[in-house]
Tab-separated table of C-alpha atoms and ligand atoms in Angstrom:
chain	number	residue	atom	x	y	z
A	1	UNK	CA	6.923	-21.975	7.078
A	2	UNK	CA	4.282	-20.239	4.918
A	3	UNK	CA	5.182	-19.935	1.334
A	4	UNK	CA	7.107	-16.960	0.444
A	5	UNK	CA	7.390	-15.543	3.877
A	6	UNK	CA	10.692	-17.410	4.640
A	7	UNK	CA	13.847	-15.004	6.521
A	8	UNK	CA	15.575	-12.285	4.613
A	9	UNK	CA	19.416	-14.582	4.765
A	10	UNK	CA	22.401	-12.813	5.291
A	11	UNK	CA	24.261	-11.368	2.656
A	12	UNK	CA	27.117	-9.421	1.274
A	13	UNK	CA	27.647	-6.147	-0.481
A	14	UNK	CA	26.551	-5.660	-3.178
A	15	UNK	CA	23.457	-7.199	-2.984
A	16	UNK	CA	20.061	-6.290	-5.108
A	17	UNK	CA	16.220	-6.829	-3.418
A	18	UNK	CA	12.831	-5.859	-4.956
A	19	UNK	CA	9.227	-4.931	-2.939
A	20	UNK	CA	5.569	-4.589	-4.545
A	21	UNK	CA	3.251	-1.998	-4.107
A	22	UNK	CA	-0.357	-2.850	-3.191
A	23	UNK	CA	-3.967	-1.600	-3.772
A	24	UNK	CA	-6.255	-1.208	-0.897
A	25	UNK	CA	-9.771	-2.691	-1.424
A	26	UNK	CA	-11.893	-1.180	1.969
A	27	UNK	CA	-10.413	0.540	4.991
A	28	UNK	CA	-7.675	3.116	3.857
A	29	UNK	CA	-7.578	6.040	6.314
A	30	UNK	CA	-10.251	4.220	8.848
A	31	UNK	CA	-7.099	1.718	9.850
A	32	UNK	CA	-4.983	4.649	10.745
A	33	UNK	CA	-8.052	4.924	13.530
A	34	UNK	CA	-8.057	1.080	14.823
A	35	UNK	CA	-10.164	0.106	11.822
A	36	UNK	CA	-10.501	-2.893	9.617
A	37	UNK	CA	-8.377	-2.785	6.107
A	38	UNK	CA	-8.063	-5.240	3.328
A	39	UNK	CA	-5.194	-4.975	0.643
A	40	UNK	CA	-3.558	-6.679	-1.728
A	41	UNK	CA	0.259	-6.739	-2.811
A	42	UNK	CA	0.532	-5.697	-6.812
A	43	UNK	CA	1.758	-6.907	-9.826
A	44	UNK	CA	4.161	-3.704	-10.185
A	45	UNK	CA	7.762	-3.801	-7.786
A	46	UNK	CA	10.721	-0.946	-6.912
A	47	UNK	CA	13.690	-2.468	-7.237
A	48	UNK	CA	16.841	-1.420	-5.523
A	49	UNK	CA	20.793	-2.065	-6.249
A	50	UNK	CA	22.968	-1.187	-2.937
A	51	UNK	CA	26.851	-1.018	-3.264
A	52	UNK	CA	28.995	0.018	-0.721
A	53	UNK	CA	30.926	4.084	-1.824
A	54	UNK	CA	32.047	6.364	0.299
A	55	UNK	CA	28.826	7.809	1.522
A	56	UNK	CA	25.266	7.539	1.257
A	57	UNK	CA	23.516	8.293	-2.019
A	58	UNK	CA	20.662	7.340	-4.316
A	59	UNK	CA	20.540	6.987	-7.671
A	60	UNK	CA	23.862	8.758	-7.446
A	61	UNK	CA	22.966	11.660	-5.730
A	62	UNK	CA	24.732	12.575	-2.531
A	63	UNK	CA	22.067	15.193	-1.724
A	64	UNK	CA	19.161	12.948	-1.683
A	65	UNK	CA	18.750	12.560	1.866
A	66	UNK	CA	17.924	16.171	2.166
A	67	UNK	CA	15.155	15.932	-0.573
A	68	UNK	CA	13.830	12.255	-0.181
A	69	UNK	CA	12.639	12.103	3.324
A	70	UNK	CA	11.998	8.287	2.793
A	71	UNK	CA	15.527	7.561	1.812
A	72	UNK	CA	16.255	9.922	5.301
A	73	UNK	CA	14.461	8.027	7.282
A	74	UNK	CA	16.472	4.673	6.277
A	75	UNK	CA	19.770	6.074	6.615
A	76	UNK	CA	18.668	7.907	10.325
A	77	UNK	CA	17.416	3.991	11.236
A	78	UNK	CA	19.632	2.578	13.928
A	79	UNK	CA	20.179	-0.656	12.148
A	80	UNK	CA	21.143	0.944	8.930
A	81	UNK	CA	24.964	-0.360	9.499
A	82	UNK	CA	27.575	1.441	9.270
A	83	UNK	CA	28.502	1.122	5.524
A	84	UNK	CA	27.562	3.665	3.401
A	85	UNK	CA	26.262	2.678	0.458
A	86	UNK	CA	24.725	3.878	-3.055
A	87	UNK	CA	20.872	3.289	-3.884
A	88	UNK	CA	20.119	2.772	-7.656
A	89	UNK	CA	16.513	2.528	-7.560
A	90	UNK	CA	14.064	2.021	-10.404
A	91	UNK	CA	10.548	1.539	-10.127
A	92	UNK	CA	7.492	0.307	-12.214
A	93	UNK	CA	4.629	1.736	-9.479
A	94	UNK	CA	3.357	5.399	-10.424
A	95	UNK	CA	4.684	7.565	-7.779
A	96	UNK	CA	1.901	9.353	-5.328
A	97	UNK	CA	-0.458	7.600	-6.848
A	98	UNK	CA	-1.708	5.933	-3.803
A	99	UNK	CA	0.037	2.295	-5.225
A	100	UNK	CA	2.379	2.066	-2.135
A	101	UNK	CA	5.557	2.987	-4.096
A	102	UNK	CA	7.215	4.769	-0.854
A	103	UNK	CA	6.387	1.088	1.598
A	104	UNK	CA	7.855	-0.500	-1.366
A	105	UNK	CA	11.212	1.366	-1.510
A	106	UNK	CA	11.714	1.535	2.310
A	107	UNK	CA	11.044	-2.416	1.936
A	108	UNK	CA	12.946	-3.258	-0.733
A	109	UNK	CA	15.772	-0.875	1.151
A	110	UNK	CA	15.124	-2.253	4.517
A	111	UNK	CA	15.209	-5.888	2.937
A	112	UNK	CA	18.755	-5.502	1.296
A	113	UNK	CA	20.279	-3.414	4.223
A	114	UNK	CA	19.160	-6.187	7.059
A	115	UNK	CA	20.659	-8.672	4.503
A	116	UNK	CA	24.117	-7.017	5.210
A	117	UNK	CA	23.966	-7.010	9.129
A	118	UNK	CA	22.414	-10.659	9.292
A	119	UNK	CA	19.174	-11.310	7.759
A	120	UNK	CA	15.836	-10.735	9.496
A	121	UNK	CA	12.700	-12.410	9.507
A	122	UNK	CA	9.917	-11.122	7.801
A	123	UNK	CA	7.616	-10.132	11.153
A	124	UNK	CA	10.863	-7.854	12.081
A	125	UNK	CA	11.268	-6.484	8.378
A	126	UNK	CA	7.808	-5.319	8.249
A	127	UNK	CA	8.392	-3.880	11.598
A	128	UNK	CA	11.142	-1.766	10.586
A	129	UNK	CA	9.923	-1.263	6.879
A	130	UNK	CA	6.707	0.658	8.697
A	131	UNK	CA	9.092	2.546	10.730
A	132	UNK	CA	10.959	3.784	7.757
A	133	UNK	CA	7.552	4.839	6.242
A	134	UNK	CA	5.849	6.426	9.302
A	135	UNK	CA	9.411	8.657	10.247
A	136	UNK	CA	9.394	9.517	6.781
A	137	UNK	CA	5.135	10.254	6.862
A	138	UNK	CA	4.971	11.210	10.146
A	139	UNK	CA	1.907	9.511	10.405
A	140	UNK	CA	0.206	6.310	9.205
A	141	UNK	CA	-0.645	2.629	9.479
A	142	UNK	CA	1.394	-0.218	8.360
A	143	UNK	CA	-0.611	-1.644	5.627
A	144	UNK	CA	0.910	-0.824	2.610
A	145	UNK	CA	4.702	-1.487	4.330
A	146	UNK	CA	2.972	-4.506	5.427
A	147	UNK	CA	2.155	-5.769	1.883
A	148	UNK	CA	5.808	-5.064	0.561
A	149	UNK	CA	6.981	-7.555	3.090
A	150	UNK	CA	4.441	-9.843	2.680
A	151	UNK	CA	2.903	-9.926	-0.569
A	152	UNK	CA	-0.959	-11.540	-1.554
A	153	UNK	CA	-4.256	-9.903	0.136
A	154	UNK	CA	-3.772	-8.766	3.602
A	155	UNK	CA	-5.990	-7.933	6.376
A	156	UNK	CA	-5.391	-5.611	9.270
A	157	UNK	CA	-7.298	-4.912	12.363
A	158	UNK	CA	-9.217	-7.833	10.950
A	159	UNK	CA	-10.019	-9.638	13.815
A	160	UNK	CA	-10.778	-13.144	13.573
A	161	UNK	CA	-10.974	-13.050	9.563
A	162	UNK	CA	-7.601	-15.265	7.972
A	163	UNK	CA	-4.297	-16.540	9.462
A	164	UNK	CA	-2.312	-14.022	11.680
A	165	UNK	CA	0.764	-12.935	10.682
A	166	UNK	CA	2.268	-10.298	12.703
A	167	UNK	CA	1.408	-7.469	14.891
A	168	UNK	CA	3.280	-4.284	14.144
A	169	UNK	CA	3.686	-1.487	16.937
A	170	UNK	CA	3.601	2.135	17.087
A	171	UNK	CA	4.268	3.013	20.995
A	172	UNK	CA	1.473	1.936	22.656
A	173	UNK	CA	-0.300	1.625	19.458
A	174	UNK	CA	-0.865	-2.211	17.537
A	175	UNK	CA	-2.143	-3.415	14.537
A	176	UNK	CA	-2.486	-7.003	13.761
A	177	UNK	CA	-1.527	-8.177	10.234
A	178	UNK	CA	-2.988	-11.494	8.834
A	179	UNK	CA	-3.589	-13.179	5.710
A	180	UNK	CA	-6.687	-14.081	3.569
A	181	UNK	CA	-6.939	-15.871	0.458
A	182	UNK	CA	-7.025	-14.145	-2.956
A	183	UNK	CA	-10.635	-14.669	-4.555
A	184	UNK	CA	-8.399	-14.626	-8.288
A	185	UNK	CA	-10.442	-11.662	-9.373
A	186	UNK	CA	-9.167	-9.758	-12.186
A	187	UNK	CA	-9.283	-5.392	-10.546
A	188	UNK	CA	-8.651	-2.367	-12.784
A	189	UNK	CA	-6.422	0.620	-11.215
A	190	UNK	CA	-6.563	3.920	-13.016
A	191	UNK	CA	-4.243	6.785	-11.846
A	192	UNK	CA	-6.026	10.150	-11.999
A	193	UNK	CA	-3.029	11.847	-12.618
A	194	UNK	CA	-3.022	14.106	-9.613
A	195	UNK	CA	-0.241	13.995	-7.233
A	196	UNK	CA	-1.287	14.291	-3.385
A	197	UNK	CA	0.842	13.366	-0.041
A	198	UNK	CA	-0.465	11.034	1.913
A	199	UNK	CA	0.567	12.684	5.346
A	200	UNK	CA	-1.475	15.617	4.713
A	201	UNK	CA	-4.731	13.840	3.213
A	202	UNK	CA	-4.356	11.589	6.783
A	203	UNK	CA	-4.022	14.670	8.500
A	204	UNK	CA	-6.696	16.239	7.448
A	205	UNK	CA	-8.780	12.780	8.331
A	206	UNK	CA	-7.913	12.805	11.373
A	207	UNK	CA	-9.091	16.476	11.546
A	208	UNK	CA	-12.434	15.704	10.602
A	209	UNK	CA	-12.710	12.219	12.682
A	210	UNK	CA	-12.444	14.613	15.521
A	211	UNK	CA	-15.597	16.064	14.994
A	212	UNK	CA	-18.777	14.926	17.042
A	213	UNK	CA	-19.800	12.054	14.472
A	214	UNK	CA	-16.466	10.965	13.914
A	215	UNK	CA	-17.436	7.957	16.224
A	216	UNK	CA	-20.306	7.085	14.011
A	217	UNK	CA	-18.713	7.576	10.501
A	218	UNK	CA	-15.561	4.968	11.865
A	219	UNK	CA	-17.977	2.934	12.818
A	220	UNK	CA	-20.026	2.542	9.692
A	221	UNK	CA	-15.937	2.407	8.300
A	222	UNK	CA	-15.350	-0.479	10.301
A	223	UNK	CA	-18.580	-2.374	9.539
A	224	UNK	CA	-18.224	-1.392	5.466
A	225	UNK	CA	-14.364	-3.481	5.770
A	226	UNK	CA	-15.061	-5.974	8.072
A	227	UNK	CA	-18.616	-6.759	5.884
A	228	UNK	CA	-16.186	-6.348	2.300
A	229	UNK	CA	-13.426	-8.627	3.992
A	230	UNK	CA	-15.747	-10.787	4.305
A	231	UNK	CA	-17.356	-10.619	1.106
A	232	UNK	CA	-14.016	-11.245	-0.480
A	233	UNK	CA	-12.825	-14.101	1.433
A	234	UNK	CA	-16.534	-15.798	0.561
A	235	UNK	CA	-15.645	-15.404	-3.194
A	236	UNK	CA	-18.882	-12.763	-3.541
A	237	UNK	CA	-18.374	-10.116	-6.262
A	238	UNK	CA	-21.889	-8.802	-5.981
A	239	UNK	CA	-21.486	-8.024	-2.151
A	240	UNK	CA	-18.238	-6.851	-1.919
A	241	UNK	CA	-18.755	-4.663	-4.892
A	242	UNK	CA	-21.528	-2.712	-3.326
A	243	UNK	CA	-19.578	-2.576	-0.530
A	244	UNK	CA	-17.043	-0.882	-2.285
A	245	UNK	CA	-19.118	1.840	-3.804
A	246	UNK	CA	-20.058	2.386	0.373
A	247	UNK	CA	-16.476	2.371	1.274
A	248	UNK	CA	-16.304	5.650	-1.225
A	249	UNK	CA	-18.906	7.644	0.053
A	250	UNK	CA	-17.762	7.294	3.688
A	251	UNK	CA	-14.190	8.424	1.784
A	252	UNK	CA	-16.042	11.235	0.028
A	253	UNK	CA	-17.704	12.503	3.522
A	254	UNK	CA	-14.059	12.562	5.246
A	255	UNK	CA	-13.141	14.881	2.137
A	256	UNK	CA	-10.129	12.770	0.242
A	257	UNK	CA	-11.846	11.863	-2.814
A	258	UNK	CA	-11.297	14.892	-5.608
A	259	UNK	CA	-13.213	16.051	-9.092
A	260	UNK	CA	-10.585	13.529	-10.870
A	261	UNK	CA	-11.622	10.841	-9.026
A	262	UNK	CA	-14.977	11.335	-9.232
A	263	UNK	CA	-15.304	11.968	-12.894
A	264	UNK	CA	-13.284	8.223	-13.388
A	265	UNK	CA	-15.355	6.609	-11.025
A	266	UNK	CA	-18.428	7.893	-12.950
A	267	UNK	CA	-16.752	6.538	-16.370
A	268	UNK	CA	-16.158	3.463	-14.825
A	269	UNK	CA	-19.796	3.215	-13.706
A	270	UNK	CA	-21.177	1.211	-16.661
A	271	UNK	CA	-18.926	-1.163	-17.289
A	272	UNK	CA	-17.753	-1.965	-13.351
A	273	UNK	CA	-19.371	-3.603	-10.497
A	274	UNK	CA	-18.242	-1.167	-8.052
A	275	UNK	CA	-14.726	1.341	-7.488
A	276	UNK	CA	-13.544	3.440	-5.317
A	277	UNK	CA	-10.675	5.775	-5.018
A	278	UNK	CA	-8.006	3.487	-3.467
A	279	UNK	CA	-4.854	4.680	-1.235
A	280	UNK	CA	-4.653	8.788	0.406
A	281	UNK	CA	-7.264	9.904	-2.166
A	282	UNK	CA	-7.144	13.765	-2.579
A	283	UNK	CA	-6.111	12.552	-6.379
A	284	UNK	CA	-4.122	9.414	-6.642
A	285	UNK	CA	-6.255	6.520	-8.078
A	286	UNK	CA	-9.328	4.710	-7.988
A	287	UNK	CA	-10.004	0.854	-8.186
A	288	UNK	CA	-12.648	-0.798	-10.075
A	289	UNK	CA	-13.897	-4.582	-10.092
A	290	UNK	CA	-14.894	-5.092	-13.566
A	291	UNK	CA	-18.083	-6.232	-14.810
A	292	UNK	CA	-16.953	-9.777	-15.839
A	293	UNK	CA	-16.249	-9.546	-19.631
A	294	UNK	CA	-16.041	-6.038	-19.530
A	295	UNK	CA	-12.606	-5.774	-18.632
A	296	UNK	CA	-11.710	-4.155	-21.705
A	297	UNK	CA	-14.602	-1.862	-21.618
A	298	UNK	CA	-13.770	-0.658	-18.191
A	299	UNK	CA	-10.062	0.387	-19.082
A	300	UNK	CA	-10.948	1.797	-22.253
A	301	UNK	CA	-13.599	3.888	-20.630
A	302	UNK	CA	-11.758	5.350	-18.142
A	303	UNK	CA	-8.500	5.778	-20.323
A	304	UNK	CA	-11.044	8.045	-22.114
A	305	UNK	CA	-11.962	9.587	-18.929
A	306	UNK	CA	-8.222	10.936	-18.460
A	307	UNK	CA	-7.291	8.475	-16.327
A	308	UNK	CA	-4.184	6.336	-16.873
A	309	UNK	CA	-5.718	2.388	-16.970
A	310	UNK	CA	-4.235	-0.859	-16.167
A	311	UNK	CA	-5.019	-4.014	-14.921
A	312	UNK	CA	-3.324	-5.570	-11.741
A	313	UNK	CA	-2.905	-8.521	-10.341
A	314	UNK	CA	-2.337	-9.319	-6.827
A	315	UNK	CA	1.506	-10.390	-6.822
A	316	UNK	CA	1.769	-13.380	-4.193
A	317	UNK	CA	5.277	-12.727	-2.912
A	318	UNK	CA	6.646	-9.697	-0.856
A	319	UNK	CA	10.451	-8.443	-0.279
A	320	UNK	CA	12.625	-10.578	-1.568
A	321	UNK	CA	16.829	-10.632	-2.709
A	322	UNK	CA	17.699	-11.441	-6.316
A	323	UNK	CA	20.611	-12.343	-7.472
A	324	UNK	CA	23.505	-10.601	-6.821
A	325	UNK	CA	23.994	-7.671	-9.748
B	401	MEV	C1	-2.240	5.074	2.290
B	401	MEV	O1	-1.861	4.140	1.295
B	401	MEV	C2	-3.221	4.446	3.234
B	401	MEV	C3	-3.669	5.369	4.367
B	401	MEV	O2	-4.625	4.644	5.141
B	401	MEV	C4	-2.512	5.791	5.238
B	401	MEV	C5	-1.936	4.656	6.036
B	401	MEV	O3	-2.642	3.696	6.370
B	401	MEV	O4	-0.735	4.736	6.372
B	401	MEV	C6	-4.354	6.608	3.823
């Protein structure tokens, strides 16, 4: 058994599980299309506390499955159990800032809740943690849900690059989830401060994929991952950078990167190798590989930029219980 993806045991009520959120280095929107996509579990988790009450609620409000369609989309799941139970849910991942802080809750969620009808292993939970994510979306791939489970750098679509994992299904749709080694490089996030929904910004996409050189521009998005994947897994900073400043203008010619973004990725310019706006786009955040020694630089130049800085690090295990609260 690989290291940290062991089963999800069985347990009892009440019964506590945490889920990280990721960064996506090459490939967000593209893999919604069949493309390549490499990502990376983070250093930042949601954690959840379920206890059985006498119906559903999070964070102690009974109305939340009206307003939190993610939270809906768990409780309409047919293996949800019949136990109500109360979410308390706290979370150190910005929320809709493209850091995967929706595919962690529905896998810390899913995690906890398979716990109490059985366990599961983790090809199933990230199975049903994407399903949770793409009723809530309505649309989507299951990287980031993918990444929660799993934790460390992930490929998808990547064919032939790392050690398969899983395939997760959509109808007759697949994507095949594997892992690849992390290269140990140090990456700077910086939220721009601008919410933006990710169903809409892959909507819109989709839209413009549609058009008569959609073909070619998901092309040149497949080669940009599959040459950045890679890049990574061979440990080369110079290539995969430049790769990454690519990956952006194909992301700026499908129309989700944003002035915010822009204006941090010009801050970061100086003192990075190359960055990108990393998640939806349409705000959320950008990532940056730093110049090496200039890691300090970096976050202090785009801190000044507006942006809100910090460094991550990938986080090398996914869903997981702690103890009981
Ligand atoms: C969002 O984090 C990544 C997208 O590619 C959507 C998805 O894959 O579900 C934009």
């Amino acid at each position: 058994m690989t290291e940290g993806l062991e089963p999800i045991p069985a347990g009892r009520l009440p019964l506590s599980a945490q889920a990280p959120g990721k960064c996506i280095v090459f490939g967000e929107h593209a893999v919604v299309h069949g493309a390549p996509e490499l990502l990376f579990a983070i250093d930042l988790s949601t954690q959840v506390v379920v206890r059985p009450a006498p119906r559903w609620s999070l964070n102690g409000d009974p109305g939340a499955a009206e307003r939190h369609p993610y939270f809906r989309s768990i409780i309409q799941s047919p293996w949800a159990g019949a136990q109500p139970v109360d979410v308390r849910a706290v979370s150190r991942i910005p929320r809709g800032a493209g850091l995967g802080s929706s595919a962690a809750l529905s896998a810390a969620l899913t995690c906890a809740l398979s716990s109490t009808t059985g366990g599961i292993d983790r090809p199933a939970l990230a199975q049903r943690s994407f399903e949770v994510e793409r009723g809530a979306q309505g649309v989507g791939s299951p990287g980031d849900t993918s990444a929660a489970v799993a934790g460390g750098f992930l490929t998808v679509n990547g064919a032939g690059v790392g050690e398969p994992l899983w395939t997760v299904r959509d109808g007759d749709r697949s994507w095949r989830v594997g892992r690849v080694a992390d290269p140990g490089w140090v990456w700077v996030v910086a939220h721009t401060g601008v919410p933006r929904a990710t169903g809409d910004a892959v909507r819109a996409v989709g839209a413009r994929l549609a058009r008569p050189d959609g073909p070619a521009l998901l092309d040149e998005f497949r080669r940009v991952a599959t040459e950045g994947t890679e890049a990574v897994a061979a440990g080369d900073r110079a290539a995969a950078a430049k790769l990454m400043d690519r990956n952006q203008e194909l992301l700026r010619e499908v129309g989700v990167s944003h002035p915010r973004i822009e204006a941090l990725l010009e801050a970061a310019r100086p003192a990075a190798e190359g960055a990108k706006l990393t998640g939806a786009g349409a705000g959320g955040s950008v990532v940056a590989l730093p110049r090496p020694g200039a890691e300090t630089e970096l976050v202090r130049r785009l801190a000044r930029a507006g942006g809100l800085p910090f460094v991550v690090r990938p986080a090398r295990h996914g869903a997981a219980l702690l103890s009981a609260p």
